[in-house]
Each structure stands twice: as C-alpha cells, then as structure tokens.
XYZ file of C-alpha atoms in Angstrom:
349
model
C -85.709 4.456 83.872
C -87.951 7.137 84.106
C -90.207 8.859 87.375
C -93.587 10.631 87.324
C -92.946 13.963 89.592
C -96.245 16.028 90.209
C -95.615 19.581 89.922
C -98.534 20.452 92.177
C -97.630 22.658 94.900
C -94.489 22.647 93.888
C -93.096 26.372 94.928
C -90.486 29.009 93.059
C -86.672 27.852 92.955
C -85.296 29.146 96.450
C -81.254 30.904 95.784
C -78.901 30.495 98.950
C -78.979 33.806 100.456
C -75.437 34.173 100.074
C -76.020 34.373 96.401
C -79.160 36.461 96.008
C -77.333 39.634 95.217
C -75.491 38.004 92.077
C -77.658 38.853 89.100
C -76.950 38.625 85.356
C -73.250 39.431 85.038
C -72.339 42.940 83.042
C -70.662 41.467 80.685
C -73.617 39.512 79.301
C -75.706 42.682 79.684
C -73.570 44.727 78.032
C -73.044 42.571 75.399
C -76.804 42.056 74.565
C -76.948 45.620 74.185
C -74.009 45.678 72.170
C -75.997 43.254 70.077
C -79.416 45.041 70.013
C -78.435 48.132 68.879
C -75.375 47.566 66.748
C -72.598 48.897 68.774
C -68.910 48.496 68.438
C -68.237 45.999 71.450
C -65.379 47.695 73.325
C -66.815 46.379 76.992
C -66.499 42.682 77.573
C -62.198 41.688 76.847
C -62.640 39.211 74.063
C -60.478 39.463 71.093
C -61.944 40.117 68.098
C -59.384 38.157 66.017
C -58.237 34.478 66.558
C -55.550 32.807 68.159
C -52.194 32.136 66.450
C -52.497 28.700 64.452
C -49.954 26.800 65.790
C -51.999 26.330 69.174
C -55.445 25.555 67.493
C -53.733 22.816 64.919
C -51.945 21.636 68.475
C -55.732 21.089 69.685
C -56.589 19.278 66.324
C -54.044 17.200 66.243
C -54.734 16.087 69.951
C -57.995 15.115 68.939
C -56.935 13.114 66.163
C -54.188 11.604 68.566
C -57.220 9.963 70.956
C -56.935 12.362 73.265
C -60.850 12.929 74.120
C -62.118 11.169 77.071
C -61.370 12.126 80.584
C -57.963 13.639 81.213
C -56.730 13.825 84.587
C -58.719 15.406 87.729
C -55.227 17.456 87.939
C -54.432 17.624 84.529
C -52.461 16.005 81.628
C -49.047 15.094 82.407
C -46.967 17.646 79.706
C -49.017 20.471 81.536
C -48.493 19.676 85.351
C -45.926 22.602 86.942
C -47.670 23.985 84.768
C -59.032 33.603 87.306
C -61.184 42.970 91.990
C -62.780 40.942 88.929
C -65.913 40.584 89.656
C -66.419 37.003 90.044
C -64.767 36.572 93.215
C -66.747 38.076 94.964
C -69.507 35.246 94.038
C -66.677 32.665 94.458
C -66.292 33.786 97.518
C -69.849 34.216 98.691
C -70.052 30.447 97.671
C -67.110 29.529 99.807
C -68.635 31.086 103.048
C -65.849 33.547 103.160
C -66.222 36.795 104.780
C -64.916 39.626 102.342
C -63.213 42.469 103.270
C -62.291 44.837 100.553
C -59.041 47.010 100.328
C -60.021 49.674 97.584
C -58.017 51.137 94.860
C -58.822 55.131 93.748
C -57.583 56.823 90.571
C -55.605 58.260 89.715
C -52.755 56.050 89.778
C -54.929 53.154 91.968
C -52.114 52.894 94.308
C -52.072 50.052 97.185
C -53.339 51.953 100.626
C -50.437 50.630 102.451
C -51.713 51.651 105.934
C -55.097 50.333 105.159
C -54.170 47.393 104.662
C -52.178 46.972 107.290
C -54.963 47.804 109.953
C -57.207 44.797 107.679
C -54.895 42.404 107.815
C -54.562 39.981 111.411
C -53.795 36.996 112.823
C -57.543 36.295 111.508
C -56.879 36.928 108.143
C -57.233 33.743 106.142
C -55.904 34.641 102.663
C -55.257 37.560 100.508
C -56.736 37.566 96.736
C -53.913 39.541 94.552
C -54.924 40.598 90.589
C -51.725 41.633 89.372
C -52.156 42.892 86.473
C -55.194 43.793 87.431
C -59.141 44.012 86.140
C -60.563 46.301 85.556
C -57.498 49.226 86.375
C -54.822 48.037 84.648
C -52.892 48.444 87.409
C -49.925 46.528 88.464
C -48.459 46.621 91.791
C -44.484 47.784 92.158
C -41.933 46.188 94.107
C -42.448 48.164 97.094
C -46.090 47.095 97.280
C -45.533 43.668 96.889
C -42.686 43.585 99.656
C -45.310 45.608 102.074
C -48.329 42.673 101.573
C -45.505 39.774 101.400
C -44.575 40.764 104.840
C -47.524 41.262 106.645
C -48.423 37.882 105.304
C -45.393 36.071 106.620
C -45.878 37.977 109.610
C -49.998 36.842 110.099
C -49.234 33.729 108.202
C -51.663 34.270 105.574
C -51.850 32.785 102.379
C -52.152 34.589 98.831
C -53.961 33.227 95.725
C -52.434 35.678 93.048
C -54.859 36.020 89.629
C -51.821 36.449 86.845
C -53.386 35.496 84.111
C -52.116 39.377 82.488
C -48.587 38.384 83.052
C -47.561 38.362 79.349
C -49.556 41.601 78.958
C -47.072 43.755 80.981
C -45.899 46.649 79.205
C -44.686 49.255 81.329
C -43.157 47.675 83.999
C -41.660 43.885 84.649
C -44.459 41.657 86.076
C -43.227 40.279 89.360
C -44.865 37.012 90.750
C -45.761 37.505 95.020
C -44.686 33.512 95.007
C -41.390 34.689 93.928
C -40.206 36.519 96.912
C -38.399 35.266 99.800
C -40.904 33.227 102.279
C -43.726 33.125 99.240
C -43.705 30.638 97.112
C -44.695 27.737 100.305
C -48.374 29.977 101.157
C -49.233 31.355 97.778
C -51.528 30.012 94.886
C -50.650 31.517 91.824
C -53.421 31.403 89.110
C -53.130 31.233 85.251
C -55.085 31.170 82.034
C -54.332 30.210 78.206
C -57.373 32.827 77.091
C -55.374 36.117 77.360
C -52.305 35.576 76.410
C -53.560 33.030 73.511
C -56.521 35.052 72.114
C -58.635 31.977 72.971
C -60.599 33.061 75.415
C -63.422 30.393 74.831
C -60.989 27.635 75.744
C -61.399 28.157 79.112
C -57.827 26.482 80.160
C -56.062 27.525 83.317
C -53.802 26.001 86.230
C -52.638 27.034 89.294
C -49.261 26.407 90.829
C -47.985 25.621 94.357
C -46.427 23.689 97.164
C -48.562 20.509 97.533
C -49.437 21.161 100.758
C -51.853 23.597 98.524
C -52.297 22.045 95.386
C -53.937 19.137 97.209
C -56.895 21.582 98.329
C -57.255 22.682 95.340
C -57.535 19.602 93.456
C -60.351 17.865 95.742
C -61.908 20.880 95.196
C -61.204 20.930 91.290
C -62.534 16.882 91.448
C -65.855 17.522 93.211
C -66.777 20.596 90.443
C -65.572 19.727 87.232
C -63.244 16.848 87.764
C -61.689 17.548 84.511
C -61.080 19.970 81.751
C -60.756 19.609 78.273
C -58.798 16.832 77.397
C -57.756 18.257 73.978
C -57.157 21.611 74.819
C -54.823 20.827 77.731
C -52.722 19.162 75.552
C -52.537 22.142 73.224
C -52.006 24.689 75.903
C -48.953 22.321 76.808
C -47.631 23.215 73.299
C -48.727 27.098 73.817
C -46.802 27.279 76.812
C -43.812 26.469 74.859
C -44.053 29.334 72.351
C -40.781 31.024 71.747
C -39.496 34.595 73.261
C -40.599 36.295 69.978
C -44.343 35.563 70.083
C -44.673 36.950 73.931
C -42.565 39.939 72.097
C -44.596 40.286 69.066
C -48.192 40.093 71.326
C -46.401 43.292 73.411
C -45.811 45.368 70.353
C -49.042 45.034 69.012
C -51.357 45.565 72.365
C -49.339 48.544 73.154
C -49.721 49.705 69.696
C -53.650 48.990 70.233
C -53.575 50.751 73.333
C -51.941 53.959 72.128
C -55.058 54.148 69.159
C -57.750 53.550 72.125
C -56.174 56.133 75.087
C -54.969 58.763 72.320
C -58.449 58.627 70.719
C -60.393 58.591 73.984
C -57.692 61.689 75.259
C -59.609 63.482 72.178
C -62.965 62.734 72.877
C -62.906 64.196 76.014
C -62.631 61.473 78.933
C -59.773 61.728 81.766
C -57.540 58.666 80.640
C -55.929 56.787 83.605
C -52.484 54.676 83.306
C -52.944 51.287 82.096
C -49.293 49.583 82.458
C -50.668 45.783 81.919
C -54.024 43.609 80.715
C -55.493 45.137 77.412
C -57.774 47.420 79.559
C -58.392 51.421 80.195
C -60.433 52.847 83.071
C -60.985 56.607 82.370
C -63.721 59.340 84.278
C -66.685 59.696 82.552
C -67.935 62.627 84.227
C -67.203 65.451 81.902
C -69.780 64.289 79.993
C -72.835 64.681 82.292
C -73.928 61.512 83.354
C -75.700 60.854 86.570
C -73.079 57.421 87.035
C -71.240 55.171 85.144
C -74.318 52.644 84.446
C -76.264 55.752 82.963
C -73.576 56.649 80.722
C -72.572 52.838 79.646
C -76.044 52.539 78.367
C -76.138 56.085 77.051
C -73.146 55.210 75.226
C -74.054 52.270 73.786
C -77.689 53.139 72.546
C -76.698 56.961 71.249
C -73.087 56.627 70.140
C -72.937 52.713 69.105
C -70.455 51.899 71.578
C -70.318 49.767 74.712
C -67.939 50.220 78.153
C -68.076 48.404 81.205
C -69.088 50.419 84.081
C -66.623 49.758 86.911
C -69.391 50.103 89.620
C -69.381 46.285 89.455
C -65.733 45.848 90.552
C -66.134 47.502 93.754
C -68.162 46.317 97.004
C -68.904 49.518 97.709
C -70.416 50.728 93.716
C -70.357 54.422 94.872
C -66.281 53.906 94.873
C -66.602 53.340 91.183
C -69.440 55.231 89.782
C -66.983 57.856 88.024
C -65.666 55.337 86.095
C -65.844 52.936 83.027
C -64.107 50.687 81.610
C -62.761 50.182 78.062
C -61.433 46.959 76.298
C -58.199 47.503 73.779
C -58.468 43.720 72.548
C -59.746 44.502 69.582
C -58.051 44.925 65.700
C -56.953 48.023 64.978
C -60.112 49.178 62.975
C -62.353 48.063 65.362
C -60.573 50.470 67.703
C -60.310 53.811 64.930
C -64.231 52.858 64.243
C -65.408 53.030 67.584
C -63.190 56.480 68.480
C -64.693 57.980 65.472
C -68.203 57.211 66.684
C -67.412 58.817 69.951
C -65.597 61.794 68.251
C -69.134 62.326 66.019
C -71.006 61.865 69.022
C -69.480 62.502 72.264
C -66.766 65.196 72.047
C -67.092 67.840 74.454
C-alpha cells in the first residue's frame, strides 16, 4: 500500500529542544578531516588491526548454525550474567535528566571528594561512573570508590558504572563499584565486546544487575532496539571465555603501544598526563601556541598530518578542557612511530 503526501507547506524538521545543542559528533569530524587531508588517525579509538580469529570464526560459525533471526529482547541464553564520554550527556538529555557535572582537572584528574559530596542529596537519582575512564585515562583508587559508595548508600542512589576498559588496566587493579559491600543491589554495571576484542564495529554490550534493575533496563532495551545481533552475541559468548593469557597478552602489547605514543609525544614537546587504563593519553597542548584545543586539533591535522580529539567535548563546561587533547594508542606500532615522526618534523618546540 502506498499514500500520496503533499509536501506543500510542509515546514523544516523541528529537533526537541533538549537536543538542539548535539551537533555532528567529533569523532566523525575529526575523522573526515583525517580523511581529507591524509592524516595519520590518532583521534577517534578504533583499532587499526583486527580482532583475534577465534571470535570472528565464533560469529561465522553462528551464522552457519541458524542463528540469524531475532535473538532475545535480553539476549541469547550462553550470554545472560553476562557505554565523561560524550554521549551521555545526549543520553541523558533524551531521558529528561537534569545533569550535574563533577569535573576532573589534570594533572592527576583526581575525584573532588568534597565536591561531590556537597552535589550529591537525598535528590540525587543516580551517579554515572567511567572507570577506566574517556577521555583521561583515569581510574579511580580504592579510596575514591569507598568515598562515592558511601554517600550513595547513605542518599540511596544508584550507580550505572561504564567498564567497558576493564581489561585495559595497566597500572593499577580495576575494581568494580558493584563489588563493594552494599553495591552490587543499586548499581548497573555496563560492558562492551569492542575494546577489549578489537571489534569495535560489533557493537555488543550487556549490563549486569539485581533484577529489580535489569527489568528497567530491558523494557527500555525492547522499545529501542529490541534486539542485537543474533550472531554476534553468540560469538561474544565464546569471547568472554578467552583464557587468562589473551587478557595478558592484550596488556603487554597496549602498554608497549602506549610507551611509543607518551615517550614520542614527551619529545615533541606536549605535557604528557598519566594514563593507567583505556588505550588513551590526554596531554596540554599549550606550549605550542594555540588559541584552544579545537584550533590546534585542526591545526594538527591539516599542517602536521595528524588528528587528536580535543577534550573540550568531554566537559559541560568546554573552557574546563580547552588545554587539552586527546590522543588514541590503539593503533599498530608503525602507525604510532609514523605519526610521532610527523609531529617531531613538524611540531617540536
């Protein structure tokens, strides 16, 4: 069946309000430019290389099994126990939620403990934890997670925790909020295959908690996607049963790719901060002159060749952030040693 519609009269697309501000994400900017001019693509965190084999023939082989209409609203049965980024704040905006933002400041981006204890009240709804987190790659110590795991129990507030750097810790041993005493019955924790895995176009991730939680979540889940990819769940399934030695193996070669990227940018000139988990580096790009990090992004990438992220789009207030860029290690080893050279030739103060 068809219909006629007359597009007389017919006036511009109207955006909720809540969502005007949200424009074409960074990444995608970035990454045009990145495209345009030829530059070594050090901005948005993709891998450059593929995911190990066993989970893509896992994917195959589901496929072959029949496994390719409709899986579960909640997911396929061998997966069920088992993403400030700058999408939540749009996820939010979407959800009607009023935002308050708790900021983190070089150099070590430290949790304002007294801060956030004169944000949080009985009127506090929920806390949103990245731990490791994007864009810093900061992750928060004991004591930190002890101070916001008690005011919670305290305002009875719940916590939906974004770990989907967990395997990605290398400094320091990743510690789940849900774990601790009184957590696990008001937290969400969040997941995702694409980090860990290299398979970032997958798009397969889960959440985990009480059902008094998990029920929200999946009417919400049925009413926007309903499903995800039959196929892939399935081989995420077998991913999640990869032995010690891969999670070991993926360790000792980001933190050898993240020793090429903060030793070369050390040499080029920039202020390097700590990065203790995801594959990310935030350094201060101010020693080279630049008015604010979106200047020198797209000075970088159209003079030297190579693209950043500027951080101004993590924070709600941008002037918190315009110091700062951001700098992707998920990349081979070449990639990395080829784009440090181009800044060497062309940036070095």
């Amino acid at each position: 069946m068809s219909t006629a519609v007359s597009t007389d009269n017919i006036t511009p697309l109207q955006v909720a309000k809540r969502l005007e501000k949200f424009k074409t994400t960074i990444f995608t900017q970035m990454s045009m430019l990145a495209i345009k001019h030829g530059a070594i693509n050090l901005g948005q965190g993709f891998p450059n290389f593929d995911g190990p084999d066993f989970v893509k023939e896992a994917a195959i082989q589901a496929i072959r099994d029949g496994n390719n209409q409709y899986a579960r609203g909640y997911g396929v049965p061998d997966l069920n126990i088992a993403p400030f980024y700058d999408s939540y704040e749009a996820t939010l905006s979407m959800a009607g939620a009023k935002v308050k933002g708790i900021t983190l400041r070089p150099p070590d981006f430290a949790l304002p403990i007294e801060e956030l204890k004169s944000t949080i009240s009985k009127n506090t709804r929920a806390i949103l934890l990245n731990t490791p987190h994007n864009p810093t790659g900061k992750m928060f110590t004991p004591e930190e997670l002890n101070t916001i795991a008690s005011l919670c129990i305290e305002n009875d507030v719940l916590v939906f925790s974004d770990e989907v750097y967990d395997k990605l810790a290398f400094d320091m041993e990743h510690i789940s909020i849900a774990s601790l005493p009184g957590m696990f019955e008001r937290t969400v924790t969040m997941n995702s295959l694409g980090k860990t895995f290299s398979l970032t176009g997958w798009k397969i991730g889960w959440a985990i908690a009480p059902p008094h939680l998990t029920w929200g979540a999946r009417q919400a889940h049925a009413f926007l996607t309903f499903a995800t990819s039959n196929p892939m769940q399935w081989a995420a399934a077998v991913a999640l049963r990869a032995p010690d030695s891969y999670y070991t193996e993926l360790k000792r070669d980001y933190m050898a790719k993240r020793s090429i990227l903060v030793e070369g940018l050390k040499a080029v000139g920039f202020k390097v901060f700590p990065s203790s988990g995801t594959y990310f580096v935030v350094v201060d790009h101010t020693p080279f002159g630049h008015e604010n990090d979106i200047a020198f992004c797209e000075y970088l990438v159209k003079e030297v060749g190579v693209v950043a992220i500027p951080t101004s789009v993590f924070y709600l207030n941008p002037e918190e952030g315009k110091n700062l860029v951001r700098f992707t290690f998920c990349k081979d080893e070449g990639t990395l040693r080829a784009a440090v050279d181009r800044m060497k030739e062309k940036l070095r103060k």
